[in-house]
Short mmCIF file of C-alpha atoms and ligand atoms in Angstrom, two decimals:
data_model
loop_
_atom_site.label_atom_id
_atom_site.label_comp_id
_atom_site.label_asym_id
_atom_site.label_seq_id
_atom_site.Cartn_x
_atom_site.Cartn_y
_atom_site.Cartn_z
CA MET A 26 -40.40 -5.59 -7.50
CA THR A 27 -36.49 -3.95 -8.75
CA GLU A 28 -36.38 0.16 -9.73
CA HIS A 29 -35.42 1.60 -11.43
CA ALA A 30 -32.73 4.89 -10.69
CA GLY A 31 -33.43 8.21 -12.85
CA GLN A 32 -31.25 9.55 -14.74
CA THR A 33 -31.33 12.12 -17.51
CA GLY A 34 -29.00 13.12 -19.34
CA SER A 35 -27.26 14.61 -22.79
CA HIS A 36 -26.35 12.43 -25.65
CA GLU A 37 -29.06 14.18 -27.59
CA ASP A 38 -32.92 13.20 -25.89
CA MET A 39 -30.97 10.05 -24.79
CA THR A 40 -32.99 9.27 -21.69
CA TYR A 41 -30.83 7.49 -18.61
CA GLU A 42 -32.69 4.41 -17.31
CA GLY A 43 -30.77 3.16 -14.62
CA ALA A 44 -30.05 0.44 -12.61
CA ASN A 45 -32.75 -2.37 -11.89
CA LEU A 46 -32.12 -1.67 -8.39
CA GLY A 47 -34.06 -2.81 -4.90
CA LYS A 48 -32.27 -6.47 -5.64
CA SER A 49 -32.91 -9.85 -2.89
CA ASP A 50 -29.25 -9.99 -1.96
CA PRO A 51 -26.30 -7.86 -3.27
CA VAL A 52 -23.07 -8.53 -2.34
CA LEU A 53 -22.04 -4.65 -3.96
CA ARG A 54 -24.09 -2.30 -3.68
CA THR A 55 -23.53 1.99 -5.23
CA GLU A 56 -24.92 5.48 -4.85
CA ASP A 57 -24.36 8.09 -7.09
CA LEU A 58 -20.88 7.46 -6.97
CA ARG A 59 -19.00 10.25 -8.88
CA LYS A 60 -15.60 11.33 -10.30
CA THR A 61 -14.27 13.55 -12.10
CA PHE A 62 -10.71 14.83 -14.22
CA GLY A 63 -9.85 18.11 -14.75
CA GLY A 64 -13.48 19.53 -16.23
CA LEU A 65 -14.78 16.06 -17.45
CA VAL A 66 -17.20 14.00 -15.40
CA ALA A 67 -16.03 9.97 -16.27
CA THR A 68 -18.28 8.77 -13.99
CA ASP A 69 -21.91 10.65 -13.57
CA GLY A 70 -24.24 9.10 -10.82
CA VAL A 71 -23.65 5.87 -11.11
CA SER A 72 -26.00 3.51 -8.45
CA VAL A 73 -25.53 -0.37 -9.21
CA GLU A 74 -26.26 -2.83 -7.77
CA VAL A 75 -24.89 -6.91 -8.13
CA GLU A 76 -26.50 -9.44 -7.15
CA ARG A 77 -25.54 -12.58 -5.57
CA GLY A 78 -24.95 -15.83 -7.50
CA SER A 79 -25.42 -13.66 -10.65
CA ILE A 80 -22.00 -12.40 -13.57
CA THR A 81 -23.09 -8.83 -13.98
CA GLY A 82 -21.09 -7.89 -17.50
CA MET A 83 -20.84 -4.12 -18.01
CA ILE A 84 -20.98 -2.78 -21.51
CA GLY A 85 -20.01 0.84 -23.51
CA PRO A 86 -18.80 2.91 -25.76
CA ASN A 87 -14.73 3.60 -25.07
CA GLY A 88 -14.69 5.94 -22.48
CA ALA A 89 -17.85 5.61 -20.58
CA GLY A 90 -16.85 5.27 -17.32
CA LYS A 91 -16.32 1.96 -17.01
CA SER A 92 -12.92 0.33 -15.88
CA THR A 93 -12.69 3.64 -13.83
CA LEU A 94 -15.38 2.55 -11.68
CA PHE A 95 -14.18 0.58 -10.86
CA ASN A 96 -10.99 1.60 -9.75
CA LEU A 97 -13.92 3.95 -7.73
CA ILE A 98 -16.07 0.48 -6.51
CA SER A 99 -12.33 -0.91 -5.50
CA GLY A 100 -10.69 2.19 -3.69
CA PHE A 101 -8.01 2.38 -5.99
CA TYR A 102 -9.53 6.18 -7.69
CA ASP A 103 -10.60 9.13 -4.90
CA LEU A 104 -14.14 9.29 -5.44
CA ASP A 105 -15.90 12.63 -5.57
CA GLY A 106 -18.61 11.63 -3.98
CA GLY A 107 -20.85 9.04 -3.51
CA ARG A 108 -20.91 5.87 -1.29
CA VAL A 109 -20.37 2.13 -2.17
CA TRP A 110 -20.57 -1.13 -0.32
CA VAL A 111 -19.42 -4.77 -0.48
CA ASN A 112 -21.68 -7.41 2.00
CA ASP A 113 -23.73 -4.99 3.24
CA THR A 114 -20.38 -3.51 4.47
CA GLU A 115 -20.20 0.11 3.43
CA VAL A 116 -15.99 0.84 1.89
CA THR A 117 -16.92 3.83 0.89
CA GLU A 118 -13.13 6.34 0.77
CA LYS A 119 -11.65 2.04 2.14
CA GLU A 120 -8.16 1.79 0.30
CA PRO A 121 -7.96 -1.07 -1.72
CA HIS A 122 -7.21 -3.87 0.56
CA GLU A 123 -9.75 -3.45 2.92
CA THR A 124 -11.96 -3.22 0.25
CA ALA A 125 -10.53 -6.90 -1.14
CA GLN A 126 -11.00 -8.47 3.14
CA SER A 127 -14.66 -7.04 3.33
CA GLY A 128 -15.07 -9.37 -0.28
CA LEU A 129 -14.53 -7.28 -3.87
CA ILE A 130 -11.07 -8.38 -5.79
CA ARG A 131 -11.05 -6.92 -8.88
CA THR A 132 -9.21 -7.68 -11.91
CA PHE A 133 -6.57 -4.77 -13.84
CA GLN A 134 -7.29 -4.27 -17.33
CA THR A 135 -3.61 -4.51 -18.79
CA PRO A 136 -2.00 -7.24 -16.40
CA ARG A 137 1.16 -6.63 -14.34
CA ARG A 138 4.24 -7.97 -15.15
CA LEU A 139 5.26 -10.29 -11.86
CA GLU A 140 8.89 -9.42 -12.28
CA GLY A 141 11.31 -12.08 -10.48
CA MET A 142 8.53 -14.46 -9.60
CA THR A 143 8.18 -18.27 -10.64
CA VAL A 144 4.21 -18.15 -10.51
CA ARG A 145 4.18 -20.72 -7.53
CA GLU A 146 5.79 -17.13 -5.75
CA ALA A 147 3.42 -14.99 -7.86
CA MET A 148 0.28 -17.32 -6.56
CA LEU A 149 1.79 -16.78 -3.07
CA VAL A 150 1.91 -13.43 -2.90
CA GLY A 151 -1.51 -13.28 -4.99
CA ALA A 152 -2.97 -15.33 -1.90
CA LYS A 153 -2.19 -12.06 0.06
CA GLY A 154 -1.18 -9.37 -2.23
CA GLN A 155 -4.47 -7.58 -3.18
CA THR A 156 -5.99 -8.08 1.33
CA GLY A 157 -2.84 -6.29 1.67
CA GLU A 158 -1.68 -8.39 4.73
CA SER A 159 2.29 -10.09 5.60
CA ILE A 160 2.85 -13.09 4.17
CA LEU A 161 6.19 -11.71 6.92
CA PRO A 162 4.87 -13.21 10.33
CA LEU A 163 4.73 -15.99 8.51
CA TRP A 164 8.03 -16.63 8.34
CA LEU A 165 9.20 -15.36 11.80
CA SER A 166 6.89 -17.93 13.36
CA PRO A 167 7.67 -21.94 11.85
CA SER A 168 5.65 -23.73 13.15
CA LYS A 169 2.33 -21.58 11.51
CA VAL A 170 3.96 -21.33 8.31
CA THR A 171 4.92 -24.85 7.60
CA ARG A 172 0.04 -25.29 8.19
CA GLU A 173 -1.01 -21.92 6.84
CA GLU A 174 2.21 -21.49 4.56
CA ARG A 175 1.47 -25.49 3.00
CA ALA A 176 -2.91 -24.51 3.00
CA ASN A 177 -2.09 -21.16 1.03
CA VAL A 178 -0.45 -23.49 -1.47
CA GLU A 179 -2.05 -26.73 -2.01
CA ARG A 180 -5.46 -23.71 -2.03
CA ALA A 181 -2.78 -21.47 -5.25
CA GLU A 182 -2.21 -25.83 -6.96
CA ARG A 183 -5.62 -25.95 -6.98
CA LEU A 184 -7.28 -22.67 -8.73
CA LEU A 185 -3.25 -23.14 -11.77
CA GLU A 186 -4.90 -26.28 -11.97
CA ARG A 187 -8.49 -25.43 -12.65
CA PHE A 188 -7.44 -22.59 -14.62
CA GLU A 189 -5.22 -25.52 -16.94
CA ILE A 190 -1.85 -23.76 -15.72
CA ALA A 191 -0.20 -26.33 -13.14
CA HIS A 192 2.11 -27.46 -15.37
CA LEU A 193 3.46 -23.82 -15.38
CA ILE A 194 3.81 -23.50 -11.53
CA ASP A 195 8.07 -23.42 -11.65
CA GLN A 196 8.22 -21.51 -14.48
CA PRO A 197 9.78 -17.59 -14.22
CA SER A 198 6.58 -15.12 -15.27
CA THR A 199 9.13 -13.18 -17.22
CA ASP A 200 8.82 -16.75 -19.52
CA LEU A 201 4.44 -16.80 -19.58
CA SER A 202 3.21 -15.91 -23.03
CA GLY A 203 0.71 -13.23 -22.88
CA GLY A 204 -1.92 -15.79 -23.25
CA GLN A 205 -0.52 -17.49 -19.95
CA LEU A 206 -0.08 -14.18 -17.61
CA LYS A 207 -3.71 -13.68 -18.36
CA LEU A 208 -4.45 -17.74 -16.05
CA VAL A 209 -1.82 -16.58 -13.49
CA GLU A 210 -4.53 -12.87 -12.28
CA LEU A 211 -7.36 -14.58 -13.26
CA ALA A 212 -5.70 -17.95 -11.12
CA ARG A 213 -3.58 -15.50 -8.71
CA ALA A 214 -7.17 -12.83 -8.49
CA PHE A 215 -9.17 -16.10 -6.91
CA THR A 216 -6.57 -16.64 -4.08
CA ALA A 217 -8.11 -13.94 -1.57
CA ASP A 218 -11.32 -15.72 -2.13
CA PRO A 219 -13.48 -13.02 -2.99
CA ASP A 220 -17.15 -12.89 -2.47
CA VAL A 221 -17.56 -10.56 -5.42
CA MET A 222 -15.11 -10.41 -8.05
CA LEU A 223 -14.62 -7.51 -10.87
CA LEU A 224 -12.59 -7.97 -13.85
CA ASP A 225 -11.73 -5.69 -16.13
CA GLU A 226 -11.62 -6.82 -20.18
CA PRO A 227 -11.01 -10.18 -18.97
CA VAL A 228 -10.48 -11.32 -23.22
CA ALA A 229 -8.80 -8.34 -24.84
CA GLY A 230 -6.13 -9.61 -26.63
CA VAL A 231 -7.03 -12.86 -26.17
CA ASN A 232 -6.92 -15.45 -29.55
CA PRO A 233 -10.48 -17.23 -29.73
CA THR A 234 -8.99 -20.54 -28.04
CA LEU A 235 -8.37 -18.98 -24.73
CA ALA A 236 -11.09 -17.15 -24.22
CA ASN A 237 -13.21 -19.88 -24.64
CA ASP A 238 -11.76 -21.19 -22.25
CA ILE A 239 -12.11 -18.47 -19.81
CA LYS A 240 -15.90 -18.49 -20.35
CA ARG A 241 -15.48 -21.48 -19.00
CA PHE A 242 -13.60 -21.09 -16.58
CA ILE A 243 -15.41 -18.32 -15.54
CA ARG A 244 -18.96 -20.51 -16.00
CA GLU A 245 -18.07 -23.32 -14.41
CA LEU A 246 -16.93 -21.33 -10.84
CA ASN A 247 -19.99 -19.54 -10.86
CA GLU A 248 -22.16 -22.93 -10.75
CA GLU A 249 -19.72 -23.04 -7.84
CA GLY A 250 -21.02 -19.38 -6.53
CA GLN A 251 -18.84 -17.79 -7.02
CA THR A 252 -20.41 -14.29 -8.47
CA PHE A 253 -18.89 -11.60 -11.21
CA LEU A 254 -18.85 -8.29 -11.74
CA ILE A 255 -17.14 -7.95 -16.00
CA ILE A 256 -16.49 -4.84 -18.77
CA GLU A 257 -15.70 -6.14 -21.68
CA HIS A 258 -15.35 -5.32 -25.35
CA ASP A 259 -15.94 -8.80 -26.46
CA MET A 260 -19.94 -8.94 -27.31
CA PRO A 261 -20.25 -11.84 -27.92
CA PHE A 262 -18.60 -13.14 -25.56
CA ILE A 263 -20.14 -10.47 -22.79
CA MET A 264 -23.82 -12.23 -24.54
CA ASP A 265 -23.80 -15.12 -23.64
CA LEU A 266 -22.09 -15.02 -20.59
CA ALA A 267 -23.75 -12.66 -18.75
CA ASP A 268 -27.65 -11.56 -17.67
CA PRO A 269 -27.93 -8.84 -16.22
CA VAL A 270 -26.10 -6.44 -18.44
CA ILE A 271 -25.88 -3.41 -17.55
CA VAL A 272 -24.14 -0.37 -20.04
CA LEU A 273 -22.69 2.82 -19.29
CA ASP A 274 -22.21 5.86 -21.20
CA GLN A 275 -21.12 9.47 -20.45
CA GLY A 276 -20.77 8.27 -17.18
CA LYS A 277 -24.36 7.13 -16.62
CA VAL A 278 -26.52 4.63 -16.53
CA LEU A 279 -27.18 4.54 -19.83
CA MET A 280 -29.81 0.65 -19.24
CA GLU A 281 -30.17 -2.68 -17.24
CA GLY A 282 -31.46 -5.77 -18.87
CA THR A 283 -30.85 -8.77 -20.54
CA PRO A 284 -28.68 -9.77 -23.13
CA ASP A 285 -31.33 -10.26 -25.30
CA GLU A 286 -33.31 -6.59 -24.22
CA VAL A 287 -30.29 -4.51 -24.70
CA ARG A 288 -28.61 -5.85 -27.80
CA SER A 289 -31.82 -4.46 -29.09
CA ASP A 290 -32.88 -1.49 -27.85
CA GLN A 291 -32.56 1.62 -29.74
CA ARG A 292 -30.42 3.65 -26.90
CA VAL A 293 -27.25 1.39 -26.58
CA ILE A 294 -27.56 1.19 -30.67
CA ASP A 295 -27.89 4.57 -30.18
CA ALA A 296 -24.69 4.68 -28.14
CA TYR A 297 -22.22 2.89 -30.41
CA LEU A 298 -23.20 5.22 -32.55
CA GLY A 299 -22.48 8.12 -31.59
CA GLY A 300 -19.39 6.52 -28.77
CA ALA A 301 -15.65 5.78 -30.21
CA GLY A 302 -17.46 3.03 -31.98
CA PRO A 303 -17.38 -0.84 -29.45
P1 ADP B 409 -14.47 3.03 -19.97
O1 ADP B 409 -12.83 1.76 -19.00
O2 ADP B 409 -15.00 2.87 -19.92
O3 ADP B 409 -13.27 2.67 -21.41
P2 ADP B 409 -13.06 5.14 -18.49
O4 ADP B 409 -13.53 4.92 -17.42
O5 ADP B 409 -11.09 4.21 -18.59
O6 ADP B 409 -13.85 4.48 -20.25
O7 ADP B 409 -12.89 6.67 -19.92
C1 ADP B 409 -13.68 7.17 -18.31
C2 ADP B 409 -13.37 8.96 -19.02
O8 ADP B 409 -12.78 8.92 -17.71
C3 ADP B 409 -12.12 8.88 -20.75
O9 ADP B 409 -12.63 10.36 -20.69
C4 ADP B 409 -11.11 8.78 -20.40
O10 ADP B 409 -10.15 9.47 -20.96
C5 ADP B 409 -10.86 9.88 -19.06
N1 ADP B 409 -10.17 8.85 -17.07
C6 ADP B 409 -9.34 7.61 -16.72
N2 ADP B 409 -9.10 7.62 -16.24
C7 ADP B 409 -7.99 9.47 -15.68
C8 ADP B 409 -7.57 9.66 -16.00
N3 ADP B 409 -6.68 8.62 -14.71
N4 ADP B 409 -6.89 10.93 -15.29
C9 ADP B 409 -7.42 11.32 -16.18
N5 ADP B 409 -8.80 10.84 -16.61
C10 ADP B 409 -9.32 9.81 -16.83
MG1 MG B 410 -11.49 1.17 -19.61
#
């Protein structure tokens, strides 16, 4: 049985039902997260759970607070209130690298440029980057270098193969197309072997062919047990991939349901019509 975290709020008479809580094995849990920017309440008491093994979608009109929520969960923004757990470890107010070490990795809506690095180098920094570990000890202890480095290189190569970009390994990252960079960013995020992966608009600005490839990669990883929480504006993409889907509106959870439940909910339709549009 799941219960609803009752929330009431603005948007005329909209009932903010809240997310489904009380899941059996949540890998990620938030409780009453709050964030304001000046007078603006960007996150207004968000409690959500992501069940291990799921692809959980997150949708909502522009400015609903989706990216802010990711920033709060992953430790990139300071909280004004609330708590976060990853794998039952409380990560409230932890630094991003500590949250990553607890098993949560996130990607950014706009991929960061990887100046001066080849894809191979970017992947190896990725293996250590978000978790905050230093690669320096590897250089200082030569016997360890060979073993650990080889393992990292092999893992990086496997990930590049999985994302079908193994042929790019020696390319300077500045030579990559936008689509290729997107795939490198995805592959790189997985080098930390996260328990839950948060993707912020993975197919924004991506052509339909690549979007389909990305959908297939996500599905394959999920079939092998990878858990995802995915923000996406592309409705057909997210409705095809995710279940359940959580709807954010004006910093609050409007509802959570199956893609069909969400699609046919009048409040969701109203939120998109009343907001900045999908
Ligand atoms: P979404 O990802 O759902 O489109 P965001 O989380 O990016 O929405 O933004 C939610 C609200 O918070 C918006 O009104 C946005 O302008 C505001 N906001 C987000 N980040 C910041 C910030 N760093 N400084 C000030 N306002 C911000
Ligand atoms: Mg956003």
